[in-house]
Amino acid sequence: MKSFYFTKNYRKLLKGFSIRKYCSKNEDKRKTNVETIRNIGILAHIDAGKTTTTERMLFYSGTIRSMGEVHHGNTVTDYMEQERQRGITITSAAVSFPWRGSQINLIDTPGHIDFTMEVEQSLAVLDGAVVVLDASAGVEAQTLTVWRQAAGYRVPRMLYLNKMDRSDASVNVCLRSIRDKLQATPLQLHAPLQHEHRLIGLIDLVTLEEVVWTQGRGQNFTRRKLSEENDGKKWEDSVASHRELVDCLSSMDDRLAETIIQQESLDNLSSKEIEAAIRRCTTAMKGFPVLCGSSYKNIGVQTLMDAIVSYLPTPLQCNELYSCFGEELAARAFKVQHDDQRGVLTFLRLYSGEISRNQKIYNLARDKTEQTGSLYVALADEYKPVETVTAGNIAVVSSLKAAMTGDLITSTQAAANRAKSKLSSMLNDSSKVGELMLPSARQRLQAMEAETSREELAEVLLGIGTTVPEPVFVCSIEPPSAAFQSALETALAELQREDPSLRVSVDGDSGQMVLAGMGELHLEIIKERIIREYKIEVELGALQIAYRETLVGSARQTVSVDRKMAGARQFVKVEMSAKNVKGVSQDKVLRLAKSQDSAANLAHVRPRSLAAVERGVQSALQHGPKLGCPMVDTQVTLHWLEVGRGTSESIISSTVVQCLRKVFEEAESMLLEPVMSLEIVCPESHSARVLADLARRRADLHHVQLRNQHKVIECLAPLSELLGYSSTLRSLSSGLATFSMEFHSNRQMAPHDEEKAIRNVTGF
Ligand code: GDP
Ligand code: MG
């Protein structure tokens, strides 16, 4: 039954639009087609209604048949369980569905804070976003986080006030929290419409129409113009809000202001003119449309989709960076997923050009050429094979081996070089740099202390070699028996490509495999996936905090090695020093001493020997002297190097490691621990207990405020004190509090805490 429905729907989809859209070769047609595409994401605090809203959109667009269960009076838990199950199937990394002659590509952004890296990757490929608020709560902690991230990636946004059916929902409270917490200008386009205290629809403040949903699954709704004669107070209130909207728009949009001046009145504007102004303000991120609805009660979802098409940008807007590729293929991989039947699938957002089945592509980040296998587009929970996918769309490609999340892809290396040099000449205009800069690029530039050339800058702007956030948790992982060792290694290598924030390493001494990740849940999910998808019953060791070490002082040491091995003399003499340099960038970790003696000696060092020294430095930095944790903020200087003829490179590296071990011992190191920023929302009645508990967890309170009988607590706390915090908070607040946390920084520890941490890790 189910598959019948799906086939029927896909056939409809196919006929109506997909073939034309995905395979068009005709230039003009393609341009108009691109303009009908909206690549958007839905962002929300947990429980605001992202899943429910997404599902309704798929349903009303005719893409899935669903929702029966709600109306058959299933219990809430049943309903949620099914939601969750379906959530896994429909929320593949992207789904496409038609809406009134346009095509909406919905790109999934994971909701949990542990997956910030994935959220950021998907934000980077969005053209616009819908931020869902629970209208009874307003802006919540996670809303703020995703809002900031989306702002960093310059993604135009609109807000959807969901759950307007609840008696404690309030548009005004939401609008205030949008102004206060998000520091954003809301453009209120809807007001809720009630009948006998029940939500029945909304008032469109642009057209001054009332939109009423009739009972049932919400496919049917009626629109009626409000009038002074018929609607009395409703009319007055709506006109007042309408004027406020127009007033706000005209203060941000010169064209609308111009029209109003010419017409000498606010009231003669056509809806078209207002809509165009909303669109301009939204894409320029001067204002943010605010819509109302109740997805659960099937009210306001179609009007939300209309607004997505009307106000959020087309793929042709807001992506100037990629114009340097001209007509060549430019695509960004935003997700790598494993599919049981199709193998590794890479999701690509195309900015320019087109991609075909079995085509050669060049990956700029990995400097590799690869061949694509099959090509698909993702429709609901089905992949449809296609021959070509054109600019503006999302392509799903199989068989790519090197591509990782975040990589930039074009057709050939020559095309990549042309694009880079075109971009560097665009950067002659220094105001362009700021315009094209994204947050990850800014971070990297800050780390590159020295002058950067325009070519380097172009690479950074294109995000070639993006940075991955530092993991905060580590744990060992073990296969059920040695027979599974290589299968586990393969599984981990695949998972790492999907999710670069997962790190896998092997402990040099014990040979144990060690995972490092972004949170308890992150590593737990990795474990589940290995068991479920790879059928390997792995065990994880106890979760440990990913401490770092850094040097307290500085030191300088010389080590020489001179011995005969397999008949050949191996001779290395090396002199090195190290010191603490805050935020030293990866490529500046090893510097060469500039004194006259050193310079004269180092001038003769062969590049291969120097590379061996570099490998030694990298390996020495993996393990600090105190607890064997990775060293950060450490700069190493090479003062002297002599290498005997015929000495192997591995002897050079190991001598360097030996020398640096002595340097680090002498300079002494201290532990740094990850500190998280935390936002807790709890009922006032329980806040005293929560605050007292936070004090025991070495938390620094930053801000405590009252919001609707709830205390909102912002603080910084060491991660080591937050293990299992969610269950503690639940019991302290009788399940009424929520919290979110995010990595803040690595911090020096008090001597007493450091001792305790060392005891915890080493057992003595
Ligand atoms: P997500 O965590 O953002 O994906 O939120 P869900 O879609 O899973 O919804 C969380 C809870 O809120 C579920 O119990 C939904 O039934 C409920 N919910 C979603 N939309 C509405 C709504 O419009 N009104 C009400 N009253 N509840 C809703
Ligand atoms: Mg959900």
JSON list of C-alpha atoms and ligand atoms in Angstrom, two decimals, residues 45-52 79-80 162-163 165-166 294-296, ligand 1:
[
{"chain": "A", "resi": 45, "resn": "HIS", "atom": "CA", "xyz": [15.54, 24.62, 19.45]},
{"chain": "A", "resi": 46, "resn": "ILE", "atom": "CA", "xyz": [14.69, 21.03, 20.29]},
{"chain": "A", "resi": 47, "resn": "ASP", "atom": "CA", "xyz": [10.93, 20.40, 20.51]},
{"chain": "A", "resi": 48, "resn": "ALA", "atom": "CA", "xyz": [9.99, 23.64, 18.75]},
{"chain": "A", "resi": 49, "resn": "GLY", "atom": "CA", "xyz": [8.38, 21.54, 16.02]},
{"chain": "A", "resi": 50, "resn": "LYS", "atom": "CA", "xyz": [10.95, 21.07, 13.28]},
{"chain": "A", "resi": 51, "resn": "THR", "atom": "CA", "xyz": [10.01, 17.45, 12.57]},
{"chain": "A", "resi": 52, "resn": "THR", "atom": "CA", "xyz": [6.29, 18.11, 12.62]},
{"chain": "A", "resi": 79, "resn": "TYR", "atom": "CA", "xyz": [2.83, 9.60, 17.79]},
{"chain": "A", "resi": 80, "resn": "MET", "atom": "CA", "xyz": [6.26, 10.77, 18.77]},
{"chain": "A", "resi": 162, "resn": "ASN", "atom": "CA", "xyz": [4.79, 27.44, 15.80]},
{"chain": "A", "resi": 163, "resn": "LYS", "atom": "CA", "xyz": [2.38, 26.11, 18.44]},
{"chain": "A", "resi": 165, "resn": "ASP", "atom": "CA", "xyz": [-2.70, 26.83, 19.24]},
{"chain": "A", "resi": 166, "resn": "ARG", "atom": "CA", "xyz": [-1.35, 26.77, 22.78]},
{"chain": "A", "resi": 294, "resn": "SER", "atom": "CA", "xyz": [0.46, 25.47, 14.36]},
{"chain": "A", "resi": 295, "resn": "SER", "atom": "CA", "xyz": [1.97, 22.62, 12.44]},
{"chain": "A", "resi": 296, "resn": "TYR", "atom": "CA", "xyz": [0.46, 20.04, 14.72]},
{"chain": "B", "resi": 1, "resn": "GDP", "atom": "P1", "xyz": [11.48, 19.01, 16.96]},
{"chain": "B", "resi": 1, "resn": "GDP", "atom": "O1", "xyz": [12.24, 18.51, 18.14]},
{"chain": "B", "resi": 1, "resn": "GDP", "atom": "O2", "xyz": [11.77, 20.47, 16.70]},
{"chain": "B", "resi": 1, "resn": "GDP", "atom": "O3", "xyz": [11.65, 18.18, 15.74]},
{"chain": "B", "resi": 1, "resn": "GDP", "atom": "O4", "xyz": [9.94, 19.00, 17.39]},
{"chain": "B", "resi": 1, "resn": "GDP", "atom": "P2", "xyz": [8.81, 17.96, 17.05]},
{"chain": "B", "resi": 1, "resn": "GDP", "atom": "O5", "xyz": [8.25, 18.22, 15.71]},
{"chain": "B", "resi": 1, "resn": "GDP", "atom": "O6", "xyz": [9.29, 16.59, 17.35]},
{"chain": "B", "resi": 1, "resn": "GDP", "atom": "O7", "xyz": [7.72, 18.43, 18.11]},
{"chain": "B", "resi": 1, "resn": "GDP", "atom": "C1", "xyz": [7.97, 18.39, 19.48]},
{"chain": "B", "resi": 1, "resn": "GDP", "atom": "C2", "xyz": [6.67, 18.25, 20.23]},
{"chain": "B", "resi": 1, "resn": "GDP", "atom": "O8", "xyz": [5.87, 19.42, 20.03]},
{"chain": "B", "resi": 1, "resn": "GDP", "atom": "C3", "xyz": [5.84, 17.08, 19.76]},
{"chain": "B", "resi": 1, "resn": "GDP", "atom": "O9", "xyz": [5.21, 16.52, 20.88]},
{"chain": "B", "resi": 1, "resn": "GDP", "atom": "C4", "xyz": [4.82, 17.70, 18.84]},
{"chain": "B", "resi": 1, "resn": "GDP", "atom": "O10", "xyz": [3.64, 16.97, 18.81]},
{"chain": "B", "resi": 1, "resn": "GDP", "atom": "C5", "xyz": [4.61, 19.04, 19.50]},
{"chain": "B", "resi": 1, "resn": "GDP", "atom": "N1", "xyz": [4.18, 20.06, 18.53]},
{"chain": "B", "resi": 1, "resn": "GDP", "atom": "C6", "xyz": [4.70, 20.28, 17.31]},
{"chain": "B", "resi": 1, "resn": "GDP", "atom": "N2", "xyz": [4.03, 21.28, 16.70]},
{"chain": "B", "resi": 1, "resn": "GDP", "atom": "C7", "xyz": [3.08, 21.68, 17.55]},
{"chain": "B", "resi": 1, "resn": "GDP", "atom": "C8", "xyz": [2.05, 22.66, 17.47]},
{"chain": "B", "resi": 1, "resn": "GDP", "atom": "O11", "xyz": [1.88, 23.36, 16.49]},
{"chain": "B", "resi": 1, "resn": "GDP", "atom": "N3", "xyz": [1.26, 22.78, 18.56]},
{"chain": "B", "resi": 1, "resn": "GDP", "atom": "C9", "xyz": [1.39, 22.02, 19.67]},
{"chain": "B", "resi": 1, "resn": "GDP", "atom": "N4", "xyz": [0.56, 22.24, 20.68]},
{"chain": "B", "resi": 1, "resn": "GDP", "atom": "N5", "xyz": [2.34, 21.08, 19.77]},
{"chain": "B", "resi": 1, "resn": "GDP", "atom": "C10", "xyz": [3.17, 20.90, 18.73]}
]
